[in-house]
Amino acid sequence: MSDLATTEDLDSRLEKHRTELTGYCYRMLGSAFEAEDAVQDTMVRAWRSFDKFEGRSSLRSWLYRIATNVCLDMLSAGNRRARPMDLTAAQPVAQAQLNGRPEITWLEPVPDGRVLPSVADPAETAVERESIRLAFVAALQHLPPKQRAVLILREVLAWKAAEVAELLGTTVASVNSALQRARATLADCGPAATEAADPLDEGQKELLERYVAAFEGYDMEALTALLHEDATLSMPPYDLWLQGHADIVGWMLGVGSVCRGSRLVPTVANGTPAFAHYHSSKDGTGYTPWALMVIEIEDGRITGINSFLDTARWFPLFDLPQRLTKE
C-alpha cells in the first residue's frame, strides 16, 4: 500500500470520530469553538503518535484518552463557562443595567449537527440531545474537570467504570467515588428540565408558531400567555438576566423595544428550538442579524429565552444568512 493510501485511510478512520469527540469536548469545555480546537489538537496528536498506538484498546478509546488530556490541559487555568444566572441575581427591570463581560465568561450555544453523531437508537439519541442542553452543560461546569470527565463518560456515553479507570489511569474505586460526588453536585445545581427540539410534537410546534407571531407582532399580551410564570430572559455577553412576566415584558417595552419589527428564522441549538433573530436594517431594505435566540420549553410553556448577541460568531457557526430581504 502506498504512503498516500495509508495516509488517506488514517485520515478517514480519525474523521469518523470527529463529531462525537466534539460533543464530548463541548460538554467538558462549554464552548463550541474551544471544543473544535480541542478536537483538532486531538487529531494532530493522534496523527503524530499513531505509530505508538499498539491496539491494546480501540482507536475510539485511544482518541477519547487524548481528547480528555487535551481538555484537562485547557481547563487547568480554572476557568469555567457560565450563564448569566450562574453569576448574578435576577434584576428588576427598573434597575436593569447592561454590564458586559469577556467572551471567555460565557457558556456558548452549539449547533446539534456539530456535536450529535447520527445513531440508529432513538433512546441513545434522546440521551445525547438531553446532555447538550444549556442548563445541563452549565451544571457540568460546576464539577472539577476530572469529575466532569467521569460523569460524561459514565452517564452520557455509557462507558464502563473499568474503561474510564483505564482512560484516566486510575482505579475503578476512584472512578465510582468521583461519579458519586459528581452526581451529588449536579443534584444540588438542579439543571432544569427542557423539552427537546427534534422531533417537535404538535403542541410544541403550535407553541413556537404562536411565539413567532407574538414576537414579530410585538404583542406582549400574547407573548405573556406563552411564558411560564418564572420564565427567564438573558442576553450574553451582558450579565443581566430577568425573571417573570412583568420584568420580561417591561424590558421589551423599554430598552428592548428596539426589537419591534424583528423577524425570526427557526434553527436548532443545544438540542432545543432556536431562532435567528434579525432586526430591520437601517436602510429599511431588509433585516440584519441581532441575536441567536435559544428557547427552553417545559410543560407547554416557554421557560427560557437565551439571546446570544455576538452574531459575528454565532451566525456563521450555524450557517445562518447574514441578511434577509424584505418580502
Coordinates of C-alpha atoms in Angstrom, one line a residue:
M1 CA 0.0 0.0 0.0
S2 CA 1.3 3.4 -0.9
D3 CA 2.1 6.1 1.7
L4 CA -0.7 8.2 0.2
A5 CA -3.2 5.4 0.6
T6 CA -2.1 4.8 4.2
T7 CA -2.4 8.5 5.0
E8 CA -5.9 8.7 3.5
D9 CA -7.0 5.6 5.4
L10 CA -5.8 7.0 8.7
D11 CA -7.5 10.4 8.0
S12 CA -10.7 8.6 7.3
R13 CA -10.5 6.5 10.4
L14 CA -9.9 9.5 12.6
E15 CA -12.5 11.7 11.0
K16 CA -15.2 9.1 11.7
H17 CA -14.9 10.1 15.4
R18 CA -14.8 13.9 15.0
T19 CA -18.5 14.7 15.7
E20 CA -18.7 12.5 18.9
L21 CA -15.4 13.9 20.1
T22 CA -16.6 17.4 19.5
G23 CA -19.7 16.7 21.6
Y24 CA -17.5 15.3 24.4
C25 CA -15.2 18.3 24.3
Y26 CA -18.1 20.7 24.2
R27 CA -19.6 19.2 27.4
M28 CA -16.2 19.4 29.0
L29 CA -15.4 22.9 28.0
G30 CA -18.8 24.7 27.5
S31 CA -17.5 26.4 24.3
A32 CA -18.3 25.3 20.7
F33 CA -15.1 27.0 19.4
E34 CA -12.8 25.6 22.1
A35 CA -14.3 22.1 21.5
E36 CA -13.4 22.3 17.9
D37 CA -9.9 23.5 18.8
A38 CA -9.6 20.6 21.3
V39 CA -10.7 18.0 18.7
Q40 CA -8.3 19.4 16.1
D41 CA -5.5 19.2 18.7
T42 CA -6.6 15.6 19.4
M43 CA -6.4 14.7 15.7
V44 CA -3.0 16.2 15.3
R45 CA -1.7 14.4 18.4
A46 CA -3.2 11.1 17.3
W47 CA -1.7 11.5 13.8
R48 CA 1.8 12.3 15.2
S49 CA 1.8 9.4 17.7
F50 CA -0.1 6.8 15.7
D51 CA 3.0 4.7 15.3
K52 CA 2.9 4.3 19.1
F53 CA -0.7 3.1 19.1
E54 CA -0.4 -0.6 19.9
G55 CA -4.0 -1.5 19.6
R56 CA -4.4 -2.6 23.2
S57 CA -7.6 -0.5 23.3
S58 CA -9.9 0.5 20.4
L59 CA -9.0 3.5 18.3
R60 CA -12.1 5.2 19.7
S61 CA -10.9 4.7 23.3
W62 CA -7.4 5.9 22.4
L63 CA -8.8 9.1 20.9
Y64 CA -11.0 9.8 23.9
R65 CA -7.9 9.4 26.1
I66 CA -6.1 12.0 24.1
A67 CA -9.2 14.3 24.0
T68 CA -9.6 14.1 27.7
N69 CA -6.0 15.1 28.3
V70 CA -6.4 18.0 25.9
C71 CA -9.5 19.2 27.7
L72 CA -7.9 18.8 31.2
D73 CA -4.9 20.8 30.0
M74 CA -7.3 23.6 28.7
L75 CA -9.2 23.6 32.0
S76 CA -6.1 23.8 34.2
A77 CA -6.4 27.6 34.3
G78 CA -9.5 27.1 36.4
N79 CA -11.9 29.0 34.1
R80 CA -15.4 27.7 33.8
R81 CA -18.1 28.8 31.4
A82 CA -21.3 30.2 32.9
R83 CA -24.8 31.5 32.2
P84 CA -25.8 34.9 33.5
M85 CA -28.0 33.2 36.1
D86 CA -24.8 31.5 37.5
L87 CA -23.1 34.8 38.1
T88 CA -25.7 37.3 39.3
A89 CA -29.2 37.5 40.8
A90 CA -32.1 38.4 38.6
Q91 CA -32.5 42.2 38.3
P92 CA -35.9 44.0 38.5
V93 CA -36.4 45.7 35.2
A94 CA -36.4 49.2 36.8
Q95 CA -32.8 48.6 38.0
A96 CA -31.6 46.7 34.9
Q97 CA -28.1 47.6 33.7
L98 CA -26.2 46.1 30.8
N99 CA -22.8 45.1 32.1
G100 CA -20.7 43.3 29.5
R101 CA -18.2 40.5 30.4
P102 CA -15.5 38.9 28.3
E103 CA -16.3 36.2 25.8
I104 CA -14.5 33.6 27.9
T105 CA -17.0 34.0 30.7
W106 CA -19.9 32.6 28.8
L107 CA -21.3 29.2 28.1
E108 CA -21.7 29.0 24.4
P109 CA -24.5 27.6 22.2
V110 CA -23.7 24.9 19.7
P111 CA -25.4 23.5 16.5
D112 CA -26.7 20.0 17.0
G113 CA -25.0 18.8 13.9
R114 CA -21.6 19.7 15.2
V115 CA -21.9 17.5 18.3
L116 CA -24.5 14.9 17.9
P117 CA -23.4 11.9 15.7
S118 CA -26.1 10.0 13.8
V119 CA -27.2 6.9 15.7
A120 CA -30.0 4.5 15.0
D121 CA -31.2 4.1 18.6
P122 CA -33.9 6.8 19.4
A123 CA -33.2 6.3 23.1
E124 CA -29.5 6.9 22.7
T125 CA -30.3 10.0 20.5
A126 CA -32.5 11.4 23.3
V127 CA -29.8 11.0 25.9
E128 CA -27.2 12.7 23.6
R129 CA -29.6 15.6 23.0
E130 CA -30.5 15.9 26.6
S131 CA -26.9 16.1 27.6
I132 CA -26.1 19.2 25.4
R133 CA -28.9 21.3 26.8
L134 CA -27.7 24.7 28.0
A135 CA -28.8 24.0 31.6
F136 CA -27.1 20.6 31.7
V137 CA -23.8 21.8 30.2
A138 CA -23.9 24.8 32.6
A139 CA -24.4 22.4 35.5
L140 CA -21.4 20.3 34.3
Q141 CA -19.2 23.4 34.6
H142 CA -19.7 23.3 38.4
L143 CA -17.7 20.0 38.5
P144 CA -14.0 19.7 38.9
P145 CA -12.6 18.7 35.5
K146 CA -11.9 15.0 36.2
Q147 CA -15.3 14.6 37.8
R148 CA -16.8 16.2 34.7
A149 CA -15.0 13.7 32.5
V150 CA -16.1 10.8 34.7
L151 CA -19.7 11.8 34.7
I152 CA -19.8 12.4 30.9
L153 CA -18.1 9.1 30.1
R154 CA -20.2 7.1 32.5
E155 CA -23.6 8.7 32.4
V156 CA -23.8 10.2 28.9
L157 CA -21.6 7.9 26.9
A158 CA -22.3 4.8 28.9
W159 CA -18.7 3.7 29.4
K160 CA -18.0 1.0 32.0
A161 CA -16.2 2.1 35.2
A162 CA -13.2 -0.1 34.2
E163 CA -12.9 1.6 30.8
V164 CA -13.0 5.1 32.4
A165 CA -10.4 4.0 35.0
E166 CA -8.1 2.8 32.2
L167 CA -8.6 6.0 30.3
L168 CA -7.8 8.2 33.3
G169 CA -5.0 6.0 34.6
T170 CA -6.8 5.4 37.9
T171 CA -8.8 2.7 39.8
V172 CA -12.4 1.6 39.4
A173 CA -13.0 2.7 43.1
S174 CA -11.7 6.1 42.3
V175 CA -14.0 6.4 39.3
N176 CA -17.0 5.3 41.3
S177 CA -16.2 7.8 44.0
A178 CA -15.8 10.6 41.5
L179 CA -19.1 9.7 39.9
Q180 CA -20.9 9.7 43.3
R181 CA -19.5 13.2 44.1
A182 CA -20.4 14.5 40.6
R183 CA -24.0 13.2 40.9
A184 CA -24.3 14.9 44.3
T185 CA -23.1 18.2 42.9
L186 CA -25.5 18.0 40.0
A187 CA -28.3 17.3 42.3
D188 CA -27.6 20.5 44.2
C189 CA -27.2 22.5 41.0
G190 CA -30.5 21.1 39.8
P191 CA -30.4 21.7 36.0
A192 CA -34.0 22.4 34.9
A193 CA -35.8 20.1 32.5
T194 CA -36.0 21.3 28.9
E195 CA -38.1 19.7 26.2
A196 CA -36.1 18.5 23.1
A197 CA -36.4 20.1 19.7
D198 CA -36.4 17.1 17.4
P199 CA -38.9 15.8 16.7
L200 CA -41.3 18.5 17.9
D201 CA -44.7 17.3 18.8
E202 CA -47.8 19.2 17.7
G203 CA -48.1 21.1 20.9
Q204 CA -44.5 22.3 20.7
K205 CA -44.9 23.3 17.1
E206 CA -48.1 25.3 17.9
L207 CA -46.4 27.0 20.9
L208 CA -43.4 28.1 18.8
E209 CA -45.7 29.3 16.0
R210 CA -47.6 31.4 18.5
Y211 CA -44.3 32.7 19.9
V212 CA -43.0 33.8 16.5
A213 CA -46.4 35.5 15.8
A214 CA -46.3 37.3 19.2
F215 CA -42.7 38.3 18.9
E216 CA -42.8 39.5 15.3
G217 CA -46.1 41.3 16.0
Y218 CA -44.7 42.6 19.3
D219 CA -47.9 41.5 21.0
M220 CA -47.0 41.5 24.7
E221 CA -50.3 40.1 25.8
A222 CA -50.0 37.1 23.5
L223 CA -46.3 36.7 24.5
T224 CA -47.1 36.7 28.2
A225 CA -49.6 33.9 27.7
L226 CA -46.9 31.7 26.3
L227 CA -44.4 32.3 29.1
H228 CA -44.0 30.3 32.3
E229 CA -44.5 32.5 35.4
D230 CA -40.8 32.1 36.2
A231 CA -39.5 32.4 32.7
T232 CA -36.1 34.0 32.2
L233 CA -34.6 36.3 29.7
S234 CA -30.8 36.5 29.3
M235 CA -28.5 38.3 26.8
P236 CA -24.8 37.2 26.9
P237 CA -22.3 38.9 26.7
Y238 CA -24.3 41.0 29.3
D239 CA -24.6 39.5 32.8
L240 CA -28.2 40.9 33.1
W241 CA -31.0 38.5 33.3
L242 CA -34.7 39.0 34.1
Q243 CA -37.3 36.7 35.5
G244 CA -41.0 36.7 35.4
H245 CA -43.7 38.1 33.0
A246 CA -43.7 41.6 34.3
D247 CA -40.0 42.2 34.1
I248 CA -39.6 40.5 30.7
V249 CA -42.4 42.5 29.2
G250 CA -41.2 45.6 30.9
W251 CA -37.8 45.2 29.3
M252 CA -39.2 44.5 25.9
L253 CA -41.4 47.6 26.1
G254 CA -38.5 49.7 27.3
V255 CA -34.9 49.2 26.3
G256 CA -35.8 46.1 24.3
S257 CA -38.3 47.9 22.2
V258 CA -35.6 48.1 19.5
C259 CA -36.8 44.6 18.7
R260 CA -40.1 45.9 17.2
G261 CA -40.4 44.7 13.7
S262 CA -38.0 41.8 14.0
R263 CA -38.0 38.6 12.1
L264 CA -37.3 35.1 13.5
V265 CA -35.9 32.3 11.4
P266 CA -36.1 28.8 13.0
T267 CA -33.0 26.7 13.7
V268 CA -31.9 24.3 16.5
A269 CA -29.3 24.7 19.2
N270 CA -28.3 22.5 22.1
G271 CA -31.0 20.1 21.3
T272 CA -33.7 22.7 21.8
P273 CA -35.6 25.0 19.5
A274 CA -33.8 28.2 18.5
F275 CA -34.3 31.2 16.2
A276 CA -32.0 33.5 14.3
H277 CA -33.3 36.9 15.4
Y278 CA -33.0 39.7 12.8
H279 CA -33.7 43.5 13.2
S280 CA -34.9 45.7 10.4
S281 CA -31.9 47.2 8.6
K282 CA -31.2 50.9 9.0
D283 CA -31.9 51.5 5.3
G284 CA -35.2 49.7 5.5
T285 CA -34.4 47.2 2.7
G286 CA -34.0 44.1 4.7
Y287 CA -33.1 42.6 8.1
T288 CA -29.7 42.1 9.7
P289 CA -28.5 39.8 12.5
W290 CA -29.3 40.7 16.1
A291 CA -29.1 37.5 18.2
L292 CA -29.2 33.7 18.3
M293 CA -32.2 33.0 20.4
V294 CA -32.2 29.6 22.2
I295 CA -35.6 28.7 23.6
E296 CA -36.3 26.4 26.6
I297 CA -39.7 24.8 26.9
E298 CA -41.3 22.8 29.7
D299 CA -44.9 21.6 30.2
G300 CA -46.2 23.6 27.2
R301 CA -44.7 27.0 28.3
I302 CA -41.5 28.8 27.4
T303 CA -39.3 28.8 30.5
G304 CA -36.2 30.5 29.0
I305 CA -35.3 32.9 26.2
N306 CA -31.5 33.0 25.8
S307 CA -30.4 35.6 23.3
F308 CA -26.7 35.3 22.4
L309 CA -25.9 38.7 20.9
D310 CA -22.4 38.1 19.3
T311 CA -23.9 37.3 15.9
A312 CA -20.5 37.6 14.2
R313 CA -19.6 34.4 16.0
W314 CA -22.9 32.6 16.0
F315 CA -24.5 33.1 12.6
P316 CA -21.5 31.7 10.6
L317 CA -21.3 28.7 13.0
F318 CA -25.0 27.9 12.5
D319 CA -24.8 28.6 8.7
L320 CA -27.4 31.4 9.1
P321 CA -27.7 34.1 6.4
Q322 CA -26.1 37.5 7.1
R323 CA -29.1 39.3 5.7
L324 CA -32.8 38.8 5.0
T325 CA -34.5 40.7 2.2
K326 CA -37.9 42.3 2.6
E327 CA -40.7 40.2 1.2

